[in-house]
XYZ file of C-alpha atoms in Angstrom:
155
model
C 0.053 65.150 -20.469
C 2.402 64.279 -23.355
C 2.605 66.557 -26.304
C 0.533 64.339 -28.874
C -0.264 64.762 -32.743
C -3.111 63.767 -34.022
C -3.657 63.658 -37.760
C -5.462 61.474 -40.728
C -3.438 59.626 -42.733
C -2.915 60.232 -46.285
C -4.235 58.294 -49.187
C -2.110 55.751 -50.550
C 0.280 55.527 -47.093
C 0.274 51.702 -45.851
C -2.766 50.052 -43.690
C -1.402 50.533 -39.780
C -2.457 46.919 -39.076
C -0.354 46.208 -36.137
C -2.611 49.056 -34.268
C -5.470 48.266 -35.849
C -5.533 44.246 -34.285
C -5.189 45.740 -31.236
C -9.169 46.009 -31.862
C -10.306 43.680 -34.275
C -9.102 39.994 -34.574
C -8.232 39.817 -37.886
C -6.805 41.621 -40.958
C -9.266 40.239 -43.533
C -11.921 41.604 -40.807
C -10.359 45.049 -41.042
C -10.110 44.809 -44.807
C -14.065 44.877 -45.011
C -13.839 48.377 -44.012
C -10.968 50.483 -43.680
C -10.464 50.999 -47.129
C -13.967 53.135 -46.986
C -12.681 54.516 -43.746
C -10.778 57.557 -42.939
C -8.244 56.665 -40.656
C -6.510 59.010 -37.802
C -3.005 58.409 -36.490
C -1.938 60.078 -32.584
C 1.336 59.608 -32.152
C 3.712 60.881 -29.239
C 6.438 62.000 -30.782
C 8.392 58.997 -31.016
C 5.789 55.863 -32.269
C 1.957 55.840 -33.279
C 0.440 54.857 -30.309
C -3.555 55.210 -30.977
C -5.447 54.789 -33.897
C -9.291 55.398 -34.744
C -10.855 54.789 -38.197
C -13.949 56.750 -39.484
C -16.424 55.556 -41.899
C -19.555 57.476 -43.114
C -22.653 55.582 -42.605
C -25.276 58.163 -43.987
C -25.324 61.335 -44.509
C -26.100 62.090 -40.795
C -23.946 59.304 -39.190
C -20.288 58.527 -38.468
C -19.321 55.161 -36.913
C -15.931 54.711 -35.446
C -14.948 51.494 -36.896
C -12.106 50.678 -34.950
C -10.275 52.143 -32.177
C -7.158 50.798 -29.855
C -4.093 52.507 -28.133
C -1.060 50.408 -27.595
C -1.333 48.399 -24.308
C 1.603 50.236 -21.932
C -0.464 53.632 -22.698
C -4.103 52.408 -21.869
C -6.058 53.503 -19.029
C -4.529 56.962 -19.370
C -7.333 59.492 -21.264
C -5.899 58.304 -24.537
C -9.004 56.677 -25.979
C -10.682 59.603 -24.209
C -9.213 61.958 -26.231
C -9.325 59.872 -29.893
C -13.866 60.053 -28.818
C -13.150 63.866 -28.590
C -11.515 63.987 -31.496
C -14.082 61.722 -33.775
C -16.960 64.165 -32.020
C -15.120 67.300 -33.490
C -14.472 65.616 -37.040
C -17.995 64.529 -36.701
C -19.607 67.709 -35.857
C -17.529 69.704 -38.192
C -18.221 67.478 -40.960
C -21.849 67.796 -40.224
C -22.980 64.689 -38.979
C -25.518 64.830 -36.427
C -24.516 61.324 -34.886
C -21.690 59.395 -34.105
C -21.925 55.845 -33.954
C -20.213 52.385 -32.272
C -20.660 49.094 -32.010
C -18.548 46.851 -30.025
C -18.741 42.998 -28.764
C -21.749 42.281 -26.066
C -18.678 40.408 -23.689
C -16.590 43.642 -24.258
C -18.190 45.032 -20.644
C -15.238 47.546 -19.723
C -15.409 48.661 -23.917
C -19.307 49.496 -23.199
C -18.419 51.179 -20.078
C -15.865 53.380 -22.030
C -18.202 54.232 -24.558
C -20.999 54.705 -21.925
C -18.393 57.187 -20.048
C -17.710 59.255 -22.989
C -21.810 60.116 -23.689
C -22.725 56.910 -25.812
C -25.954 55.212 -24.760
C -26.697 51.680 -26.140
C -28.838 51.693 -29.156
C -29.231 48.457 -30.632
C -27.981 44.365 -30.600
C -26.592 43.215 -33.904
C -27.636 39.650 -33.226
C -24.601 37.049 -33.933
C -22.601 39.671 -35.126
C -19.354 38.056 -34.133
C -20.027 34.129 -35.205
C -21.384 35.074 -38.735
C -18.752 37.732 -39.831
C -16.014 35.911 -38.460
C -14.347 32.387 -39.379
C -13.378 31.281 -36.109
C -15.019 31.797 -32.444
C -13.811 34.625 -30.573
C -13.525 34.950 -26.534
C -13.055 37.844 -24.319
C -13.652 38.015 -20.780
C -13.900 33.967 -20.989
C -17.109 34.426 -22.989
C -17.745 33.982 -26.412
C -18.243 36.721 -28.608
C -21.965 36.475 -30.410
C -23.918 39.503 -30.668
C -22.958 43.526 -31.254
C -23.859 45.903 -28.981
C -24.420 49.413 -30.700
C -24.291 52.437 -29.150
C -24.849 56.432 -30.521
C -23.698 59.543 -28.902
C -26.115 62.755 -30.548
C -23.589 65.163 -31.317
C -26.377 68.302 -31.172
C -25.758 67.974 -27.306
């Protein structure tokens, strides 16, 4: 595999937006939280090509707020890696559990997670058509309710 660099971004260095709507629909969405977040940067040598954003929950728990790798470089153990990565941070920071939610029409997304040691937790009912202006489809369905899912990170 490539040789990759992973590291959080500074404090005051611009919003990487054009990743970050890879994964959410909309900046004023991503403005609710990533000011509060931490957010991580892997980039190839040439471009940023993955981003995940960390925000602390409780004491105890991390949720990965929003995740995405650039779409010629998906399928490929990117987003693999970026999970690893939040685990580490996670476990080093001393969180006991790491946390997710994604949309209940995002089926491979809950695979993914499911994959990677994340077990579903929890439905945020109507998530997606109270927090966001507009309807929003994947998979031909509409998004509605949140699917959450944990990963313990004593395992």
């Amino acid at each position: 595999m490539e040789k990759f660099t992973f590291k959080k971004m500074d404090p005051g260095s611009s919003v990487p937006y054009e990743l970050l709507l890879l994964a959410d629909e909309t900046i004023d969405a991503i403005n609710q939280y990533i000011f509060d977040s931490d957010i991580y940067l892997l980039n190839d040598g040439v471009q940023d090509i993955a981003v995940i954003a960390l925000y602390k929950n409780a004491s105890t728990e991390l949720e990965i707020k929003n995740m995405a790798v650039i779409e010629g470089l998906r399928n490929k153990g990117i987003g693999g890696l970026l999970i690893n990565k939040a685990k580490e941070i996670a476990k080093k920071s001393g969180y006991t559990t790491l946390v997710v939610g994604t949309s209940d029409t995002g089926f491979q997304q809950i695979k993914f997670y499911e994959k990677n040691g994340f077990i579903k937790k929890g439905v945020r009912k109507n998530f997606f058509t109270e927090n966001y202006p507009l309807p929003i489809y994947e998979n031909g369905l509409q998004m509605r309710d949140m699917v959450v899912l944990t990963h313990d990170l004593s395992e």
